[in-house]
mmCIF file of C-alpha atoms and ligand atoms in Angstrom:
data_model
loop_
_atom_site.group_PDB
_atom_site.id
_atom_site.type_symbol
_atom_site.label_atom_id
_atom_site.label_comp_id
_atom_site.label_asym_id
_atom_site.label_seq_id
_atom_site.Cartn_x
_atom_site.Cartn_y
_atom_site.Cartn_z
ATOM 1 C CA MET A 1 -2.539 2.055 19.504
ATOM 2 C CA LYS A 2 -3.844 5.158 19.794
ATOM 3 C CA ASN A 3 -4.566 5.989 16.488
ATOM 4 C CA ILE A 4 -4.520 3.365 14.154
ATOM 5 C CA THR A 5 -6.724 0.107 15.202
ATOM 6 C CA VAL A 6 -5.233 -3.500 14.216
ATOM 7 C CA GLU A 7 -8.168 -5.956 13.358
ATOM 8 C CA LYS A 8 -8.042 -9.470 11.521
ATOM 9 C CA LYS A 9 -10.688 -11.183 9.791
ATOM 10 C CA ASN A 10 -9.826 -14.600 8.029
ATOM 11 C CA GLN A 11 -6.423 -14.907 6.309
ATOM 12 C CA ILE A 12 -6.797 -10.872 6.427
ATOM 13 C CA GLY A 13 -5.324 -8.236 8.114
ATOM 14 C CA ILE A 14 -7.190 -4.928 8.128
ATOM 15 C CA VAL A 15 -5.317 -2.085 9.778
ATOM 16 C CA THR A 16 -7.290 1.617 9.742
ATOM 17 C CA VAL A 17 -6.094 5.381 11.173
ATOM 18 C CA ASN A 18 -8.356 6.149 13.204
ATOM 19 C CA ARG A 19 -8.313 10.209 13.302
ATOM 20 C CA PRO A 20 -10.937 11.096 12.163
ATOM 21 C CA LYS A 21 -10.892 14.280 12.792
ATOM 22 C CA GLU A 22 -8.075 15.661 11.626
ATOM 23 C CA LEU A 23 -8.432 14.435 8.202
ATOM 24 C CA ASN A 24 -7.080 10.196 9.082
ATOM 25 C CA SER A 25 -3.386 12.754 8.854
ATOM 26 C CA MET A 26 -0.173 11.300 10.329
ATOM 27 C CA ASN A 27 1.514 12.550 13.393
ATOM 28 C CA SER A 28 4.785 11.197 14.335
ATOM 29 C CA GLU A 29 3.341 8.268 16.650
ATOM 30 C CA THR A 30 0.180 7.307 13.826
ATOM 31 C CA ARG A 31 3.765 6.933 11.661
ATOM 32 C CA LYS A 32 5.300 4.713 13.949
ATOM 33 C CA GLU A 33 1.796 2.851 14.239
ATOM 34 C CA LEU A 34 1.246 2.030 11.367
ATOM 35 C CA ALA A 35 4.965 1.019 11.200
ATOM 36 C CA THR A 36 4.950 -1.150 13.347
ATOM 37 C CA ALA A 37 1.659 -3.084 13.361
ATOM 38 C CA PHE A 38 2.213 -4.090 9.658
ATOM 39 C CA GLU A 39 5.583 -5.309 10.659
ATOM 40 C CA LYS A 40 3.215 -7.821 13.391
ATOM 41 C CA LEU A 41 0.446 -9.120 9.953
ATOM 42 C CA ASP A 42 4.040 -9.493 8.309
ATOM 43 C CA LYS A 43 5.426 -11.508 10.907
ATOM 44 C CA ASP A 44 1.376 -12.994 10.827
ATOM 45 C CA GLU A 45 1.540 -16.721 9.461
ATOM 46 C CA GLU A 46 -2.207 -16.088 9.235
ATOM 47 C CA VAL A 47 -2.243 -13.653 7.793
ATOM 48 C CA HIS A 48 -2.099 -14.080 3.187
ATOM 49 C CA VAL A 49 -2.960 -10.169 2.764
ATOM 50 C CA SER A 50 -2.767 -6.353 4.781
ATOM 51 C CA ILE A 51 -5.326 -3.732 3.813
ATOM 52 C CA LEU A 52 -5.248 0.532 4.587
ATOM 53 C CA THR A 53 -6.907 2.118 5.106
ATOM 54 C CA GLY A 54 -9.100 5.579 7.003
ATOM 55 C CA ALA A 55 -11.852 6.086 9.437
ATOM 56 C CA PRO A 56 -15.314 6.421 7.922
ATOM 57 C CA GLY A 57 -15.597 10.307 6.702
ATOM 58 C CA LYS A 58 -14.585 12.685 4.303
ATOM 59 C CA ALA A 59 -10.579 10.941 4.049
ATOM 60 C CA PHE A 60 -8.340 8.140 3.470
ATOM 61 C CA ILE A 61 -5.422 9.786 4.948
ATOM 62 C CA ALA A 62 -4.825 14.034 3.981
ATOM 63 C CA GLY A 63 -0.952 13.450 4.877
ATOM 64 C CA ALA A 64 1.538 14.265 7.341
ATOM 65 C CA ASP A 65 -0.400 16.432 10.562
ATOM 66 C CA ILE A 66 0.960 19.688 9.208
ATOM 67 C CA LYS A 67 0.001 20.946 12.682
ATOM 68 C CA GLU A 68 2.288 19.173 13.880
ATOM 69 C CA PHE A 69 5.444 19.613 11.123
ATOM 70 C CA SER A 70 5.827 23.797 12.781
ATOM 71 C CA LYS A 71 6.767 21.908 15.836
ATOM 72 C CA MET A 72 9.203 19.129 14.247
ATOM 73 C CA LYS A 73 12.635 19.983 13.173
ATOM 74 C CA ILE A 74 13.333 17.569 10.755
ATOM 75 C CA LYS A 75 17.954 18.001 10.702
ATOM 76 C CA ASP A 76 18.441 15.080 7.969
ATOM 77 C CA ARG A 77 17.664 12.269 5.576
ATOM 78 C CA LYS A 78 18.293 9.981 8.472
ATOM 79 C CA THR A 79 15.717 11.824 10.603
ATOM 80 C CA MET A 80 13.865 11.732 8.246
ATOM 81 C CA LYS A 81 13.854 8.395 6.110
ATOM 82 C CA GLU A 82 13.282 7.239 10.327
ATOM 83 C CA ASP A 83 10.139 9.254 10.458
ATOM 84 C CA TRP A 84 8.752 7.746 7.556
ATOM 85 C CA ARG A 85 10.298 3.940 8.130
ATOM 86 C CA VAL A 86 6.309 3.005 7.796
ATOM 87 C CA THR A 87 6.849 3.511 3.603
ATOM 88 C CA ASP A 88 10.059 1.263 3.606
ATOM 89 C CA VAL A 89 8.286 -1.681 6.078
ATOM 90 C CA ILE A 90 5.067 -1.682 3.729
ATOM 91 C CA ALA A 91 6.762 -1.701 -0.129
ATOM 92 C CA ASN A 92 8.907 -4.299 1.491
ATOM 93 C CA SER A 93 6.983 -6.762 3.031
ATOM 94 C CA ALA A 94 6.594 -10.443 2.088
ATOM 95 C CA LYS A 95 3.347 -9.943 1.765
ATOM 96 C CA PRO A 96 0.180 -7.807 0.145
ATOM 97 C CA VAL A 97 -0.930 -4.783 1.368
ATOM 98 C CA ILE A 98 -3.635 -2.867 -0.786
ATOM 99 C CA ALA A 99 -4.039 0.264 -0.171
ATOM 100 C CA MET A 100 -8.372 1.461 0.714
ATOM 101 C CA ILE A 101 -9.552 5.197 -0.772
ATOM 102 C CA ASN A 102 -12.748 6.171 1.051
ATOM 103 C CA GLY A 103 -11.709 10.081 0.485
ATOM 104 C CA PHE A 104 -8.856 12.204 0.376
ATOM 105 C CA CYS A 105 -5.738 10.408 -0.372
ATOM 106 C CA LEU A 106 -2.893 13.436 0.258
ATOM 107 C CA GLY A 107 1.336 14.216 0.145
ATOM 108 C CA GLY A 108 1.970 11.395 2.900
ATOM 109 C CA GLY A 109 -1.254 9.537 2.129
ATOM 110 C CA LEU A 110 -0.913 8.904 -1.710
ATOM 111 C CA GLU A 111 2.717 7.834 -1.130
ATOM 112 C CA ILE A 112 1.529 5.533 1.903
ATOM 113 C CA ALA A 113 -0.767 4.696 -0.405
ATOM 114 C CA MET A 114 1.694 3.947 -3.717
ATOM 115 C CA ALA A 115 3.951 1.462 -1.721
ATOM 116 C CA CYS A 116 0.576 -0.439 -0.980
ATOM 117 C CA ASP A 117 0.847 -2.929 -3.925
ATOM 118 C CA LEU A 118 -2.813 -2.055 -4.543
ATOM 119 C CA ARG A 119 -4.848 0.385 -5.006
ATOM 120 C CA ILE A 120 -9.029 0.403 -5.193
ATOM 121 C CA ALA A 121 -10.367 3.815 -4.077
ATOM 122 C CA SER A 122 -14.246 4.946 -4.188
ATOM 123 C CA LYS A 123 -15.442 7.068 -6.400
ATOM 124 C CA ASN A 124 -15.729 10.348 -3.708
ATOM 125 C CA SER A 125 -12.022 9.938 -3.498
ATOM 126 C CA LYS A 126 -9.262 12.802 -5.011
ATOM 127 C CA LEU A 127 -6.421 12.388 -4.706
ATOM 128 C CA GLY A 128 -2.735 14.404 -4.870
ATOM 129 C CA GLN A 129 0.819 15.292 -3.724
ATOM 130 C CA PRO A 130 0.081 19.216 -2.536
ATOM 131 C CA GLU A 131 3.335 19.464 -0.287
ATOM 132 C CA ILE A 132 3.914 22.316 -3.079
ATOM 133 C CA ASN A 133 1.308 24.359 -1.308
ATOM 134 C CA ILE A 134 2.535 24.726 1.559
ATOM 135 C CA GLY A 135 6.193 25.148 -0.082
ATOM 136 C CA ILE A 136 7.225 21.923 1.066
ATOM 137 C CA ILE A 137 8.127 18.630 -1.781
ATOM 138 C CA PRO A 138 6.971 15.370 -2.181
ATOM 139 C CA GLY A 139 9.995 13.969 0.930
ATOM 140 C CA ALA A 140 8.944 9.882 1.399
ATOM 141 C CA GLY A 141 8.723 8.367 -2.078
ATOM 142 C CA GLY A 142 6.117 10.346 -4.312
ATOM 143 C CA THR A 143 8.549 12.354 -6.888
ATOM 144 C CA GLN A 144 9.575 8.693 -7.454
ATOM 145 C CA ARG A 145 6.768 5.964 -7.455
ATOM 146 C CA LEU A 146 4.051 8.102 -8.551
ATOM 147 C CA THR A 147 6.442 8.389 -11.508
ATOM 148 C CA LYS A 148 7.113 5.455 -11.665
ATOM 149 C CA LEU A 149 2.990 4.423 -11.747
ATOM 150 C CA VAL A 150 1.584 7.282 -13.440
ATOM 151 C CA GLY A 151 4.985 8.867 -15.667
ATOM 152 C CA GLU A 152 6.655 11.674 -15.555
ATOM 153 C CA GLY A 153 4.298 13.973 -17.682
ATOM 154 C CA ARG A 154 1.422 13.428 -15.163
ATOM 155 C CA SER A 155 3.469 12.950 -12.492
ATOM 156 C CA ILE A 156 5.081 16.266 -12.662
ATOM 157 C CA GLU A 157 1.671 17.873 -13.745
ATOM 158 C CA LEU A 158 -0.111 16.618 -10.162
ATOM 159 C CA ILE A 159 3.834 17.590 -7.946
ATOM 160 C CA LEU A 160 4.000 21.521 -9.399
ATOM 161 C CA THR A 161 0.076 22.419 -9.188
ATOM 162 C CA GLY A 162 -0.198 20.151 -6.003
ATOM 163 C CA ASN A 163 -4.439 19.529 -7.531
ATOM 164 C CA MET A 164 -6.373 16.876 -6.429
ATOM 165 C CA ILE A 165 -7.506 15.122 -8.998
ATOM 166 C CA SER A 166 -10.465 11.857 -9.321
ATOM 167 C CA ALA A 167 -9.976 8.515 -8.118
ATOM 168 C CA GLU A 168 -11.903 7.815 -12.354
ATOM 169 C CA LYS A 169 -8.506 9.649 -13.342
ATOM 170 C CA ALA A 170 -6.210 8.694 -11.648
ATOM 171 C CA GLU A 171 -7.571 4.649 -11.968
ATOM 172 C CA SER A 172 -7.601 6.095 -16.088
ATOM 173 C CA TRP A 173 -4.382 7.246 -15.050
ATOM 174 C CA GLY A 174 -2.693 3.735 -13.546
ATOM 175 C CA LEU A 175 -2.536 5.288 -10.600
ATOM 176 C CA VAL A 176 -5.551 2.746 -9.020
ATOM 177 C CA ASN A 177 -6.638 -0.018 -9.306
ATOM 178 C CA LEU A 178 -10.041 0.016 -9.772
ATOM 179 C CA VAL A 179 -13.443 2.310 -8.460
ATOM 180 C CA THR A 180 -15.770 2.305 -6.961
ATOM 181 C CA GLU A 181 -18.781 3.355 -5.083
ATOM 182 C CA GLU A 182 -18.064 3.715 -1.605
ATOM 183 C CA GLU A 183 -20.923 1.504 -0.077
ATOM 184 C CA GLU A 184 -18.993 -1.494 -2.120
ATOM 185 C CA LEU A 185 -15.198 -0.210 -1.587
ATOM 186 C CA GLU A 186 -15.089 -2.146 1.548
ATOM 187 C CA ASP A 187 -17.220 -5.588 -0.293
ATOM 188 C CA LEU A 188 -14.879 -5.271 -3.418
ATOM 189 C CA THR A 189 -11.638 -5.318 -1.366
ATOM 190 C CA MET A 190 -12.392 -7.244 0.361
ATOM 191 C CA LYS A 191 -13.431 -9.682 -1.858
ATOM 192 C CA MET A 192 -10.589 -9.308 -3.815
ATOM 193 C CA ALA A 193 -8.218 -9.750 -0.239
ATOM 194 C CA LYS A 194 -9.522 -13.320 -0.454
ATOM 195 C CA GLN A 195 -8.684 -13.425 -4.367
ATOM 196 C CA ILE A 196 -4.647 -13.421 -3.057
ATOM 197 C CA ALA A 197 -4.853 -14.588 0.453
ATOM 198 C CA ASP A 198 -6.560 -18.351 -0.995
ATOM 199 C CA LYS A 199 -3.433 -18.608 -3.613
ATOM 200 C CA SER A 200 -0.332 -20.809 -2.926
ATOM 201 C CA PRO A 201 1.557 -17.593 0.445
ATOM 202 C CA PHE A 202 4.650 -19.035 -1.093
ATOM 203 C CA ALA A 203 3.680 -17.658 -4.084
ATOM 204 C CA VAL A 204 2.636 -14.643 -3.668
ATOM 205 C CA GLU A 205 5.257 -13.257 -1.543
ATOM 206 C CA ARG A 206 7.222 -14.671 -4.279
ATOM 207 C CA ALA A 207 5.846 -12.442 -7.502
ATOM 208 C CA LYS A 208 6.011 -9.757 -5.326
ATOM 209 C CA LYS A 209 9.376 -9.887 -4.890
ATOM 210 C CA SER A 210 9.844 -9.781 -8.476
ATOM 211 C CA VAL A 211 7.143 -7.448 -9.985
ATOM 212 C CA LYS A 212 8.596 -5.529 -7.378
ATOM 213 C CA LEU A 213 11.894 -5.842 -9.091
ATOM 214 C CA ALA A 214 11.483 -5.150 -12.417
ATOM 215 C CA SER A 215 10.781 -1.051 -10.591
ATOM 216 C CA ASN A 216 14.128 -1.289 -8.379
ATOM 217 C CA ASN A 217 16.865 -2.361 -10.804
ATOM 218 C CA SER A 218 17.321 -3.338 -14.184
ATOM 219 C CA MET A 219 15.436 -5.277 -16.534
ATOM 220 C CA VAL A 220 18.686 -8.446 -17.087
ATOM 221 C CA GLU A 221 19.225 -8.784 -13.303
ATOM 222 C CA GLY A 222 14.985 -8.214 -12.443
ATOM 223 C CA LEU A 223 15.054 -10.732 -14.855
ATOM 224 C CA ARG A 224 17.773 -13.408 -13.049
ATOM 225 C CA ILE A 225 16.486 -12.927 -10.042
ATOM 226 C CA GLU A 226 13.303 -13.224 -12.274
ATOM 227 C CA GLN A 227 13.791 -17.057 -12.958
ATOM 228 C CA GLU A 228 15.563 -18.039 -9.553
ATOM 229 C CA LEU A 229 12.230 -17.480 -7.805
ATOM 230 C CA PHE A 230 9.991 -19.007 -11.150
ATOM 231 C CA VAL A 231 12.185 -22.182 -10.090
ATOM 232 C CA GLU A 232 11.402 -22.030 -5.794
ATOM 233 C CA CYS A 233 8.134 -21.590 -7.291
ATOM 234 C CA PHE A 234 7.705 -24.331 -9.499
ATOM 235 C CA ASN A 235 9.752 -27.472 -7.495
ATOM 236 C CA SER A 236 7.654 -25.706 -3.855
ATOM 237 C CA ASN A 237 5.228 -28.396 -2.175
ATOM 238 C CA ASP A 238 2.088 -25.988 -3.948
ATOM 239 C CA GLY A 239 3.897 -25.247 -6.872
ATOM 240 C CA LYS A 240 4.225 -29.460 -7.315
ATOM 241 C CA GLU A 241 0.282 -29.651 -5.179
ATOM 242 C CA GLY A 242 -1.395 -26.540 -8.307
ATOM 243 C CA ILE A 243 -0.131 -27.838 -11.013
ATOM 244 C CA LYS A 244 -1.575 -31.344 -9.769
ATOM 245 C CA ALA A 245 -4.583 -29.405 -9.249
ATOM 246 C CA PHE A 246 -4.531 -28.598 -12.227
ATOM 247 C CA ILE A 247 -4.731 -31.198 -13.513
ATOM 248 C CA GLU A 248 -7.275 -33.707 -11.832
ATOM 249 C CA LYS A 249 -9.932 -30.285 -12.113
ATOM 250 C CA ARG A 250 -10.325 -29.486 -8.097
ATOM 251 C CA LYS A 251 -9.097 -26.727 -6.159
ATOM 252 C CA PRO A 252 -5.529 -26.742 -4.717
ATOM 253 C CA GLU A 253 -4.782 -26.998 -1.216
ATOM 254 C CA PHE A 254 -1.845 -24.650 -0.626
ATOM 255 C CA GLN A 255 0.258 -24.896 2.992
ATOM 256 C CA GLY A 256 2.394 -22.197 1.902
ATOM 257 C CA ASN A 257 5.770 -24.085 0.950
HETATM 258 N N1 LIG B 1 -2.730 18.195 8.554
HETATM 259 C C1 LIG B 1 -3.322 19.029 10.003
HETATM 260 N N2 LIG B 1 -5.122 19.080 9.848
HETATM 261 C C2 LIG B 1 -5.403 18.444 9.630
HETATM 262 C C3 LIG B 1 -4.423 18.112 7.984
HETATM 263 C C4 LIG B 1 -3.409 18.155 8.410
HETATM 264 N N3 LIG B 1 -2.922 17.235 6.318
HETATM 265 N N4 LIG B 1 -6.069 18.072 7.013
HETATM 266 C C5 LIG B 1 -7.058 17.882 7.327
HETATM 267 N N5 LIG B 1 -6.379 18.690 8.771
HETATM 268 C C6 LIG B 1 -7.425 19.034 9.273
HETATM 269 C C7 LIG B 1 -8.369 20.774 9.268
HETATM 270 O O1 LIG B 1 -7.065 22.091 9.504
HETATM 271 C C8 LIG B 1 -8.840 21.030 10.377
HETATM 272 O O2 LIG B 1 -8.787 20.787 11.403
HETATM 273 P P1 LIG B 1 -10.049 22.043 12.339
HETATM 274 O O3 LIG B 1 -11.096 21.322 11.702
HETATM 275 O O4 LIG B 1 -9.136 22.229 13.352
HETATM 276 O O5 LIG B 1 -9.547 23.491 11.688
HETATM 277 C C9 LIG B 1 -10.166 19.617 10.009
HETATM 278 O O6 LIG B 1 -8.494 18.872 9.338
HETATM 279 C C10 LIG B 1 -10.509 19.168 8.288
HETATM 280 O O7 LIG B 1 -9.741 20.016 7.333
HETATM 281 P P2 LIG B 1 -10.498 21.142 6.392
HETATM 282 O O8 LIG B 1 -12.069 22.051 7.338
HETATM 283 O O9 LIG B 1 -9.749 21.394 5.727
HETATM 284 O O10 LIG B 1 -11.637 20.276 5.837
HETATM 285 P P3 LIG B 1 -11.930 20.890 4.315
HETATM 286 O O11 LIG B 1 -12.646 19.681 3.824
HETATM 287 O O12 LIG B 1 -13.092 21.664 3.819
HETATM 288 O O13 LIG B 1 -10.591 20.247 2.982
HETATM 289 C C11 LIG B 1 -8.783 19.649 2.823
HETATM 290 C C12 LIG B 1 -10.826 19.402 3.368
HETATM 291 C C13 LIG B 1 -8.837 19.412 1.210
HETATM 292 C C14 LIG B 1 -8.280 17.726 2.712
HETATM 293 C C15 LIG B 1 -7.940 20.037 3.388
HETATM 294 O O14 LIG B 1 -8.412 19.571 5.541
HETATM 295 C C16 LIG B 1 -6.613 20.342 2.975
HETATM 296 O O15 LIG B 1 -5.694 20.786 2.221
HETATM 297 N N6 LIG B 1 -5.364 19.217 4.200
HETATM 298 C C17 LIG B 1 -4.051 19.745 3.786
HETATM 299 C C18 LIG B 1 -3.694 18.385 2.895
HETATM 300 C C19 LIG B 1 -2.088 18.243 2.681
HETATM 301 O O16 LIG B 1 -1.818 19.072 1.771
HETATM 302 N N7 LIG B 1 -1.711 17.322 3.200
HETATM 303 C C20 LIG B 1 -0.036 17.362 2.894
HETATM 304 C C21 LIG B 1 0.383 17.554 4.004
HETATM 305 S S1 LIG B 1 2.368 17.277 3.395
HETATM 306 C C22 LIG B 1 2.640 16.201 3.727
HETATM 307 O O17 LIG B 1 2.969 14.918 3.176
HETATM 308 C C23 LIG B 1 4.173 15.591 3.418
HETATM 309 C C24 LIG B 1 4.739 13.971 3.912
HETATM 310 C C25 LIG B 1 5.920 13.655 3.083
HETATM 311 C C26 LIG B 1 6.933 14.510 4.608
HETATM 312 C C27 LIG B 1 8.119 13.662 5.130
HETATM 313 C C28 LIG B 1 8.632 14.445 6.525
HETATM 314 C C29 LIG B 1 8.964 13.385 7.185
#
């Protein structure tokens, strides 16, 4: 792949957008490569959790490649949905994805981070939806996911002003899960990824699916499906092993079924 790198470390997939000169902004080709990479990682049995980050420099992802916008034709919603398939691929993937935010996280960069399940940011990061500054609006889920994460008042503030906020403010708003020193970001993210990777992949997949239902469905429907998924986990071999291991005061040995 030309614009991204994909590595695997133990059970963790690491995807890095590698366009530091352009502040890791994503052109169409990068978005396609990312979608393909996350589809592959989701099917890869060796991988339990993935991380998305930007090549070291100033940015995580500074949004869509605005220079390419001037040459692009987006004729309808279908064209756009296809171009931004990566956010759906990540949000709908069975396995968790962590955004490791290491600098500017703007526009489509924040939208892709919000499609991930967890966000960990270094102190120097700045987050925002500056699309309004160039006369457009967030189009890759920003108005919806930001509102769900931080509430309407804060979401409309960011989207209408185009202002950036610090990682610390983003943490206090619930937009990022953790903030850390720049030099500790990778260790902390890997530690959290490993912590999740060690759980039962069967249960992790169902836990993610069930939490997503809370945002995407009515409470009644969400609770119904949550109960079904709980029963699946409770009756799985990993569920039985986990309960047994707790009682026997030992570490569980999960098999993923
Ligand atoms: N696209 C293209 N190039 C970029 C981008 C970008 N998003 N961001 C930065 N760059 C380039 C700059 O043009 C510059 O290139 P050059 O050296 O050739 O002039 C280089 O990266 C370095 O950037 P700066 O010199 O500007 O660095 P600063 O530290 O001074 O500023 C900022 C950093 C504040 C991040 C500034 O670069 C900036 O404001 N960038 C634009 C951020 C932005 O507006 N992002 C949102 C884009 S729109 C979007 O993401 C919508 C997505 C959903 C739409 C779906 C449609 C299909």
